[in-house]
Coordinates of C-alpha atoms and ligand atoms in Angstrom, one line a residue:
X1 CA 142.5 197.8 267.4
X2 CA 140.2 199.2 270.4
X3 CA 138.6 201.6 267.5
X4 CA 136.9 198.9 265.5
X5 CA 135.9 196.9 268.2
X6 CA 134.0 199.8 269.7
X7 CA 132.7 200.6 266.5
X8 CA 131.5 197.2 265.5
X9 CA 129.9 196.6 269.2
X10 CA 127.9 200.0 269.2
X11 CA 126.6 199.9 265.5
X12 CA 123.9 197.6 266.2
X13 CA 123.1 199.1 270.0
X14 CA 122.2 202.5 267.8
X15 CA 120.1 200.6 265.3
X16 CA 117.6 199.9 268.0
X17 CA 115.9 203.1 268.1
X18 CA 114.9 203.1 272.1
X19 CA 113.5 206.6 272.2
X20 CA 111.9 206.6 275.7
X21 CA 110.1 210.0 275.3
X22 CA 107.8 208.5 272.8
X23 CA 105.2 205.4 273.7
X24 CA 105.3 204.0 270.5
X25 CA 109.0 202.6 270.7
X26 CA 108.7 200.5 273.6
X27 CA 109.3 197.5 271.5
X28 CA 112.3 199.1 270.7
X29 CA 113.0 199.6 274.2
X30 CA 112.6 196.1 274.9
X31 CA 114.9 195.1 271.6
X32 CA 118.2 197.5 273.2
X33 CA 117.4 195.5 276.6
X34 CA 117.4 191.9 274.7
X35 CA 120.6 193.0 272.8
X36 CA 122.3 194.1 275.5
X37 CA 121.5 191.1 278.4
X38 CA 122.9 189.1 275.1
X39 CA 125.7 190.7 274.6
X40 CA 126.5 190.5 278.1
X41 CA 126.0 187.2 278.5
X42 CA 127.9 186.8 275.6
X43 CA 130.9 188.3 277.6
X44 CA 130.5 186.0 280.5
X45 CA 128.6 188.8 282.8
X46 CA 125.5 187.6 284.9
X47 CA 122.7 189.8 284.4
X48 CA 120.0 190.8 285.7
X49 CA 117.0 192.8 284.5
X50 CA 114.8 194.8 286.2
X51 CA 111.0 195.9 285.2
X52 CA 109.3 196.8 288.0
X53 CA 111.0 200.8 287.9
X54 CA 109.4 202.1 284.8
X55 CA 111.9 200.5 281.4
X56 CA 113.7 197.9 282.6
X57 CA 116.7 198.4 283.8
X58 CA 120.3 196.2 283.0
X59 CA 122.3 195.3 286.0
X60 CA 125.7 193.3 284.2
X61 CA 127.9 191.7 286.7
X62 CA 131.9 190.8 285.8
X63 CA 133.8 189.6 288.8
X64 CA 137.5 188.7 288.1
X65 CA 138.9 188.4 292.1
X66 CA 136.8 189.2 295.2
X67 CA 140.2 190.6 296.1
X68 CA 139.9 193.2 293.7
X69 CA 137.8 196.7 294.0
X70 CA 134.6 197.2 292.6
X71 CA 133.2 199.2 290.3
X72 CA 129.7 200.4 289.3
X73 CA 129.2 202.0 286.0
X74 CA 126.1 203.1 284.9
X75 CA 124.5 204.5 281.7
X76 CA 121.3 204.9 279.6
X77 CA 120.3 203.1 276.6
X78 CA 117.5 205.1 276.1
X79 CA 118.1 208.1 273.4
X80 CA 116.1 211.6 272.5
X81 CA 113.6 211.3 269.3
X82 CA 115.0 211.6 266.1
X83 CA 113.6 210.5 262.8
X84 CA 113.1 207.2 262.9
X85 CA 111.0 206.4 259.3
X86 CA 112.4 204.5 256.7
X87 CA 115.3 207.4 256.3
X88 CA 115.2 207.2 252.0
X89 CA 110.9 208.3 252.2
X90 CA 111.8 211.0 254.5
X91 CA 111.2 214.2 253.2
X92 CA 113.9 216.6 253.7
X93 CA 111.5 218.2 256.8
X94 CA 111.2 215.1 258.0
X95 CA 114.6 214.8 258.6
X96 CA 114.8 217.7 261.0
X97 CA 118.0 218.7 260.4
X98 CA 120.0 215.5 260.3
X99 CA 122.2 214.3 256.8
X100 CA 122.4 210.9 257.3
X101 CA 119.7 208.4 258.9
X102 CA 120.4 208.5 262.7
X103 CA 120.1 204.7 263.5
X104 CA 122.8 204.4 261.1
X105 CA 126.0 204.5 262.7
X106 CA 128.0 207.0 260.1
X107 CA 131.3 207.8 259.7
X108 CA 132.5 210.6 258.6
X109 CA 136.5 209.9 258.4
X110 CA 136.6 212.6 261.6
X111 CA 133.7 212.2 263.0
X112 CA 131.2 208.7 263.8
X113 CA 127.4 210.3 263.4
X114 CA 124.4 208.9 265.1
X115 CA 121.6 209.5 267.6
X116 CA 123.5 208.7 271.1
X117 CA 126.6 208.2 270.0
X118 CA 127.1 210.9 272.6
X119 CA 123.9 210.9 274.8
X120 CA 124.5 208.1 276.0
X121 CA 125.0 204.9 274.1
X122 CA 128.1 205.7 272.6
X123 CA 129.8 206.9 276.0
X124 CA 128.8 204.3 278.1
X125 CA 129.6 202.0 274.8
X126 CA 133.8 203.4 275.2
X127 CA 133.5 201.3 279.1
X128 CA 131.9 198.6 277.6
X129 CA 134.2 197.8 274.9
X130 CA 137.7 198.9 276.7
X131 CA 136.3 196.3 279.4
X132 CA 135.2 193.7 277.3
X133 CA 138.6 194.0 275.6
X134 CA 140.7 193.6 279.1
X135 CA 138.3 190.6 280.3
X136 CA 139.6 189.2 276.6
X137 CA 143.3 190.0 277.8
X138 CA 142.9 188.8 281.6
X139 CA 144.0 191.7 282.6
X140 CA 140.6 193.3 283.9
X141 CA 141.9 195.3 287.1
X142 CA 138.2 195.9 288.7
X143 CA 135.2 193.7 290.0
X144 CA 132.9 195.8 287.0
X145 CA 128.8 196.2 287.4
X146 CA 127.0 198.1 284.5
X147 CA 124.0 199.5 285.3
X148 CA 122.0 200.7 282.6
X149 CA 118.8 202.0 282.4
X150 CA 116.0 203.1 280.3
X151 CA 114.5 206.2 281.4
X152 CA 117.1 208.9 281.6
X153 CA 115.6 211.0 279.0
X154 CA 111.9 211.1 280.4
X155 CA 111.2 212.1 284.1
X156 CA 109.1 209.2 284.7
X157 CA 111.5 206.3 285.9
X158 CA 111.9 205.3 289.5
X159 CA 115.6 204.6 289.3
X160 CA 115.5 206.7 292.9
X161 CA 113.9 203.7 294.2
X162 CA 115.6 201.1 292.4
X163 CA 118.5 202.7 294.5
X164 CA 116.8 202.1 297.6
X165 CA 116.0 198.5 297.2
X166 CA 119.1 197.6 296.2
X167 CA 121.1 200.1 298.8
X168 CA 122.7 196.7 300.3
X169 CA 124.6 195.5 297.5
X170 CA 125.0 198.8 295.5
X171 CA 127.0 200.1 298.7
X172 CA 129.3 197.6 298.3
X173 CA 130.7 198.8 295.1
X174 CA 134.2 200.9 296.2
X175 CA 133.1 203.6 293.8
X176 CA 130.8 204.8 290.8
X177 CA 131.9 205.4 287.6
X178 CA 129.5 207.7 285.1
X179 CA 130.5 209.2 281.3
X180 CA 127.2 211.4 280.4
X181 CA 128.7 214.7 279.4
X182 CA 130.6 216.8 277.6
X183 CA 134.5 217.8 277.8
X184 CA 135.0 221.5 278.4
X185 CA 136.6 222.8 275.2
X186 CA 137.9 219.1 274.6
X187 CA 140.1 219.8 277.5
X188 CA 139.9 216.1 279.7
X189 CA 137.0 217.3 282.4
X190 CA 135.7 215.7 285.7
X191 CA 133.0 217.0 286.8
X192 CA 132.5 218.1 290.0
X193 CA 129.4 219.4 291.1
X194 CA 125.5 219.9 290.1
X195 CA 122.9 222.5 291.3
X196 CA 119.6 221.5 292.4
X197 CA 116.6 222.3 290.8
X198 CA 113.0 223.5 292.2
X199 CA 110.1 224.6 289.8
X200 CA 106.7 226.2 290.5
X201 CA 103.9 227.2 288.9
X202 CA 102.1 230.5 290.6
X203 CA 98.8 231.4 289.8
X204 CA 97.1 234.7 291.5
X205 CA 93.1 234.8 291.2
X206 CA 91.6 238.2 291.9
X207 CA 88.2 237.6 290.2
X208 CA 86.2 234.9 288.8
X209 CA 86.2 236.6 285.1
X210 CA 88.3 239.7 283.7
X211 CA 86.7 242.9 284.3
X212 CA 86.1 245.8 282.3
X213 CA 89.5 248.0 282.9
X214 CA 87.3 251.2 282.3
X215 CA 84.5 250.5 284.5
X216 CA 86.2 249.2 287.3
X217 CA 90.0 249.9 287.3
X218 CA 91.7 251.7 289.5
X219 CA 89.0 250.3 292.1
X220 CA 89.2 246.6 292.0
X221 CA 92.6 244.5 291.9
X222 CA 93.9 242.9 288.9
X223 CA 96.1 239.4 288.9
X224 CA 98.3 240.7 286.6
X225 CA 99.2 243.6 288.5
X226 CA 99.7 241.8 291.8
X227 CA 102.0 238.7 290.4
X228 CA 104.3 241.3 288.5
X229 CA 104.4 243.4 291.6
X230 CA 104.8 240.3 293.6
X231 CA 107.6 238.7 291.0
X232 CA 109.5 242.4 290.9
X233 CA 109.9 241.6 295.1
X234 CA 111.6 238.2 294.6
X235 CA 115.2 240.0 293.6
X236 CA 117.0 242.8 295.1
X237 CA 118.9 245.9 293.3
X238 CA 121.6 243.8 292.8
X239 CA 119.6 240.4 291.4
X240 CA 120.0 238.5 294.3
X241 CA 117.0 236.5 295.7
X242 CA 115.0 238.6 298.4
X243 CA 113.5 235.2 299.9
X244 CA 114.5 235.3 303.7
X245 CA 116.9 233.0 304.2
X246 CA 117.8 231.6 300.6
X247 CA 121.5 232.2 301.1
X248 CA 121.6 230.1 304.0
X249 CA 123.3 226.3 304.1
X250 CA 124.9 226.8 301.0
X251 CA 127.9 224.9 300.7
X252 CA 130.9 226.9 299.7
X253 CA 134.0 225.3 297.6
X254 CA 136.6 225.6 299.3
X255 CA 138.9 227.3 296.1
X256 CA 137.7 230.3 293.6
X257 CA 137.5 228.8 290.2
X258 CA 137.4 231.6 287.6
X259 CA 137.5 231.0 284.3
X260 CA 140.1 233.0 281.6
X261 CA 139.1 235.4 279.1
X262 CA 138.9 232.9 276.3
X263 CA 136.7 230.5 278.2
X264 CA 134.5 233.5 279.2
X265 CA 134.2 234.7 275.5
X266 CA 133.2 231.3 274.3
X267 CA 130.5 231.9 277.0
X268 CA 129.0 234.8 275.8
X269 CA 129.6 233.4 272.1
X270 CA 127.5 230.4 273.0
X271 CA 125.0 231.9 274.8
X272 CA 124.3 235.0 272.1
X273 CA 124.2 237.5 275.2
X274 CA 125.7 240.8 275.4
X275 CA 127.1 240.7 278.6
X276 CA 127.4 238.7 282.0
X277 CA 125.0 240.3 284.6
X278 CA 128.2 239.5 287.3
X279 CA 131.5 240.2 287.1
X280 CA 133.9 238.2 285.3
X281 CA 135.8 236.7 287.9
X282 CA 132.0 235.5 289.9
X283 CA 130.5 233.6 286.4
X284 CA 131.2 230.3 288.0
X285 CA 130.6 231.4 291.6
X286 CA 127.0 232.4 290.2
X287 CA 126.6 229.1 287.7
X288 CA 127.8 226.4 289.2
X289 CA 127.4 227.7 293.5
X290 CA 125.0 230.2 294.1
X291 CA 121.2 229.6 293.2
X292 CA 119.5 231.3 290.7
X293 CA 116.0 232.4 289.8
X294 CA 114.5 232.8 286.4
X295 CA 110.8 233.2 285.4
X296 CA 110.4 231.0 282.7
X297 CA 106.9 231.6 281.8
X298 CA 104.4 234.5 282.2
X299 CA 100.3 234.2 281.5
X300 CA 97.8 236.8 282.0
X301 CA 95.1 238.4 279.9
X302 CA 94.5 238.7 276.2
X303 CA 97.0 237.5 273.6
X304 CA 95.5 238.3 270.6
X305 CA 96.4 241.2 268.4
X306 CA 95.3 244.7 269.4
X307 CA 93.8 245.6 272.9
X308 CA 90.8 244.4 274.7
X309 CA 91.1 246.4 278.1
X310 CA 90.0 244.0 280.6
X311 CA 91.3 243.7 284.0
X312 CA 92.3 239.9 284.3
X313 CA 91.1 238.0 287.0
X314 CA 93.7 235.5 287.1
X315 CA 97.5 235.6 286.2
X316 CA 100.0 232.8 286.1
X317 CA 103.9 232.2 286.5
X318 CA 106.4 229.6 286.3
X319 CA 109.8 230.0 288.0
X320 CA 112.7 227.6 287.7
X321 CA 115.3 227.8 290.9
X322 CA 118.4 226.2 290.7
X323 CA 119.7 225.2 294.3
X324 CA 123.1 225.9 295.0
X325 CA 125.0 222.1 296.4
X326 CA 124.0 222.2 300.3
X327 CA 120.5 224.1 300.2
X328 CA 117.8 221.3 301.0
X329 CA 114.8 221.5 298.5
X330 CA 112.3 221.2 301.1
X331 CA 113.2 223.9 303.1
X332 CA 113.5 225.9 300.0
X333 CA 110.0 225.4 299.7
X334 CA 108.8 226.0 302.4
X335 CA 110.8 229.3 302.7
X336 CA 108.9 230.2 298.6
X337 CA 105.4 229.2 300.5
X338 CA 105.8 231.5 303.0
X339 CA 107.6 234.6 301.1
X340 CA 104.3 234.1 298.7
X341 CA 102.0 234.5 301.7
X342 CA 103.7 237.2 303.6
X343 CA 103.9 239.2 299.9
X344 CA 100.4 239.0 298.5
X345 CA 97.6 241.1 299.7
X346 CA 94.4 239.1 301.1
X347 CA 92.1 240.1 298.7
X348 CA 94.4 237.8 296.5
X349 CA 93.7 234.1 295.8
X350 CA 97.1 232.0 295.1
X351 CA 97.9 228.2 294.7
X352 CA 101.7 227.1 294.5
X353 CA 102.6 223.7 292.6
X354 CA 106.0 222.2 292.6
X355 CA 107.5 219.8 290.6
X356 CA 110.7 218.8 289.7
X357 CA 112.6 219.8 292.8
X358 CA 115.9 218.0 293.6
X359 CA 118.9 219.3 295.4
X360 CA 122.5 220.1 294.2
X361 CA 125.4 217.6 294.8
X362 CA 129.2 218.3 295.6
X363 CA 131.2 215.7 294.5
X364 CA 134.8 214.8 297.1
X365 CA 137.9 214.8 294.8
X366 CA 139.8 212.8 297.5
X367 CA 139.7 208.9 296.7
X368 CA 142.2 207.0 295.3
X369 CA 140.1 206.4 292.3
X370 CA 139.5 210.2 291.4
X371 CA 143.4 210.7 291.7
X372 CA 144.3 207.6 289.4
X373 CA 141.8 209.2 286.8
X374 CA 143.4 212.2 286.8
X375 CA 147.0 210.8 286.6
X376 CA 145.4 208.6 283.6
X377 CA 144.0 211.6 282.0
X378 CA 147.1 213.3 282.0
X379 CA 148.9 210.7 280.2
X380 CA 146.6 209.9 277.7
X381 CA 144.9 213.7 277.1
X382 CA 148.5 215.2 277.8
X383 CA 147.0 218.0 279.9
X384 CA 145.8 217.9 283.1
X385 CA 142.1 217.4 283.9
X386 CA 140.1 220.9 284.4
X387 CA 137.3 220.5 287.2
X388 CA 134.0 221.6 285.9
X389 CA 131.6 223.2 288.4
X390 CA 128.2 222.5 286.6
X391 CA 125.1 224.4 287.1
X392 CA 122.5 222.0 285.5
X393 CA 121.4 219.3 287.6
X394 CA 122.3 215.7 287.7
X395 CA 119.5 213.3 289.4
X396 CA 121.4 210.1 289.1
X397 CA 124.4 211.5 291.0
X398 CA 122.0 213.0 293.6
X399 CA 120.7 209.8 294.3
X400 CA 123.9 208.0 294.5
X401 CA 125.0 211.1 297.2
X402 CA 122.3 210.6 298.9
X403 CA 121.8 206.5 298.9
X404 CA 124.9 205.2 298.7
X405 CA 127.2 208.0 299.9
X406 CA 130.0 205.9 297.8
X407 CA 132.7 208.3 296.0
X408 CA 132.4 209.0 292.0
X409 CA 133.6 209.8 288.9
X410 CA 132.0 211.7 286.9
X411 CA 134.2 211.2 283.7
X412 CA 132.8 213.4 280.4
X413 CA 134.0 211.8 277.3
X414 CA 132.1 213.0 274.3
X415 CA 133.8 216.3 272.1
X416 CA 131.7 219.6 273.4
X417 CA 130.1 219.9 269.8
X418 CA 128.7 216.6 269.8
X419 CA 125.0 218.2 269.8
X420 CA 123.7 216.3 272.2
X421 CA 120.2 215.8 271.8
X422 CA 119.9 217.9 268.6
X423 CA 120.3 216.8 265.1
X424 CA 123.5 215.1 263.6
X425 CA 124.9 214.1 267.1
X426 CA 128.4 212.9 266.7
X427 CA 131.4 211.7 268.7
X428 CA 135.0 212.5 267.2
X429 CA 137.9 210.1 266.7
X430 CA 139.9 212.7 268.7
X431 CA 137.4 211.9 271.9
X432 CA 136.5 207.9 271.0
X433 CA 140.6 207.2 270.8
X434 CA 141.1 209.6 273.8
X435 CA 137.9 207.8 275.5
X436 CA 139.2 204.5 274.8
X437 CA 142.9 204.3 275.9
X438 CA 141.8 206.2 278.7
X439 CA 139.0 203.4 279.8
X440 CA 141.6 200.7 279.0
X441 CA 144.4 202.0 281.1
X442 CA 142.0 203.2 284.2
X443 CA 140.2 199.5 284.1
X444 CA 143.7 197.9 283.6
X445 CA 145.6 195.4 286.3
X446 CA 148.4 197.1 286.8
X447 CA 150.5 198.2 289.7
X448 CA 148.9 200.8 291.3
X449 CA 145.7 197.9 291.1
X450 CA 147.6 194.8 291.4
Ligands
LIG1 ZN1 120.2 213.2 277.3

């Protein structure tokens, strides 16, 4: 059955321990990308590999009819860190956490155990082997492309570009398929939407060196003071950002999602807060489409223990944004540029540096593929597909938006406790056998796909 096949293909794709995050496994790298062009060779794909976008990149060809629609479905062989010694030497700190060695796949009886067997190997692994099966069967309904890349996990790869070079023949596919995520409460999920991201380091310089508080406060300006005073103007009484013009562009859904009490209380469980600072019915209004602003890091003055009474000269902040789907990061930035300068007194010295900004992404529900997964996730999940509204951000999809403009799928497999990128990742048989019939019936010939 579909269960051991999967199993016996992934095993060895999560023995090659391709942690991109880490310079020292790059032959590993190199040994997932020679197992995988292999294996799909083996299968009678043509492949490709690409190496001038940071780890090569996998693109894996099947075409059955030119008749037929295409499909694109991409992935990441690269995986988080996790120990990778020789597991029996590792001390039990070593192990951070994990039970059993995680290039090992393990199974539990209820659940299989390994690093990416979630993140991503093991998602992208359920397409792989449901297709592989059907080309077996001749009954593959789809033209299928993989495209699987290496640097997912580090913020270094150039996959954007990638994209651009090959716009031509990636806008040919009829739509994108991608299985990166988690099912909301093990409920069948498509997700539906991303916010954008936008982060900036501040830094205030009132002084060449901290000055003695004594001597001269009260008389000269200190950074600390000005960037908490200028951070306590970027919210209003009620939270929202005070930036002119931040609520502009945003692209509103057209229906309220809300979520019911249980969902909500499984929030507050997971997060460990006391309470929501919105009502209950806005939660996913403010997650998934309104921005948001957070300080993430604050620097000034002396750390140590006790007091030392100096007036610092120079102060420092890091904000994160999130951009709600619509608002367009370079405007955003501009607009941050300008609130800094119209908020900060002269006698104040500031420099702005932004990095990781990319906008939001609303994904159209309204292709014929989207309504066949859900009809497909109904029968095999037996409940009806929740759409998830999600407030991290998701480059890839982005990218494909913004390149391609070609409809997707965004298709969560993995159970919602699989601890993605933390120790003892897992998949559950519930999820694979859900994840598997579901691939295998969507991919299928059949006659809505003659
Ligand atoms: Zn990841």
């Amino acid at each position: 059955m579909l269960r051991s096949k999967y199993k016996e293909l992934i095993g060895p794709f999560i023995e090659r321990k391709s942690i991109s995050t880490d310079k020292i496994f790059q032959q590993e790298l190199k040994n997932a990308v020679d197992w995988l062009v292999a294996l799909f060779e083996q299968k009678g794909f043509q492949v490709e590999t690409f190496m001038d976008y940071g780890n090569p990149i996998v693109y894996a060809s099947y075409r059955v009819d030119p008749q037929l629609k295409s499909t694109l479905i991409y992935g990441h062989y690269d995986v988080q860190p996790a120990p990778a010694g020789d597991w029996p030497e590792l001390s039990e700190e070593e192990r951070k956490g994990w039970q059993t060695p995680p290039f090992q796949l393990t199974d539990t009886g209820e659940r299989l155990v390994a690093r990416s067997i979630a993140d991503n190997k093991g998602q992208v692994g359920i397409h792989m082997a449901a297709i592989f099966d059907l080309i077996e069967s001749g009954e593959l309904g789809y033209n299928v492309s993989f495209l699987i890349e290496g640097d997912e996990e580090t913020a270094e790869g150039r996959i954007d570009q990638f994209l651009t070079d090959q716009s031509q023949r990636l806008q040919q596919y009829d739509f994108l398929v991608i299985s990166d995520g988690l099912l909301e409460n093990n409920i069948p999920t498509i997700e539906r939407s991303f916010r954008g991201s936008m982060s900036c380091t501040v830094q205030f310089t009132t002084s060449e060196k901290d000055l003695h508080s004594g001597l001269y406060g009260g008389a000269v300006p200190s950074a600390s003071n000005e960037l908490a005073s200028f951070l306590g103007k970027l919210q209003d009484e009620t939270g929202a950002i005070a930036i002119p013009g931040w609520y502009e562009d945003i692209q509103a859904p057209t229906t309220k999602e809300t979520l019911d009490d249980e969902r909500l209380n499984r929030l507050l469980e997971v997060t460990g807060v006391q309470e929501f600072i919105v009502p209950k019915e806005d939660v996913v209004e403010a997650i998934a489409f309104q921005p948001s602003m957070t300080i993430t890091s604050l620097q000034s003055g002396y750390q140590g223990i006790g007091h030392q009474n100096s007036i610092p000269g120079a102060a420092q902040a890091k904000i994160n944004f999130r951009l709600a789907p619509g608002q367009d990061p370079q405007s955003m930035m501009e607009k941050f540029k300008e609130f800094v300068r119209a908020n900060t007194p002269s006698y104040v010295d500031t420099t702005i540096e932004f990095s990781g900004v990319m906008p939001g992404v609303y994904l159209a529900a309204d292709s014929d593929e989207f309504q066949r997964a859900e009809a497909i996730m109904k029968y095999v999940y037996g409940k009806f597909p929740i759409h998830a509204f999600i407030g991290a951000s998701m480059p890839i999809s982005v990218e494909v938006e913004r390149q391609l403009g070609i409809p997707q799928l965004l298709l969560p497999l993995a159970n919602d406790d699989s601890a993605i990128h933390g120790a003892n990742e897992n998949l559950t048989y519930e999820a694979l056998d859900h994840g598997l019939e579901f691939s295998y019936q969507f991919f299928k010939r059949n006659n809505n796909n003659p």
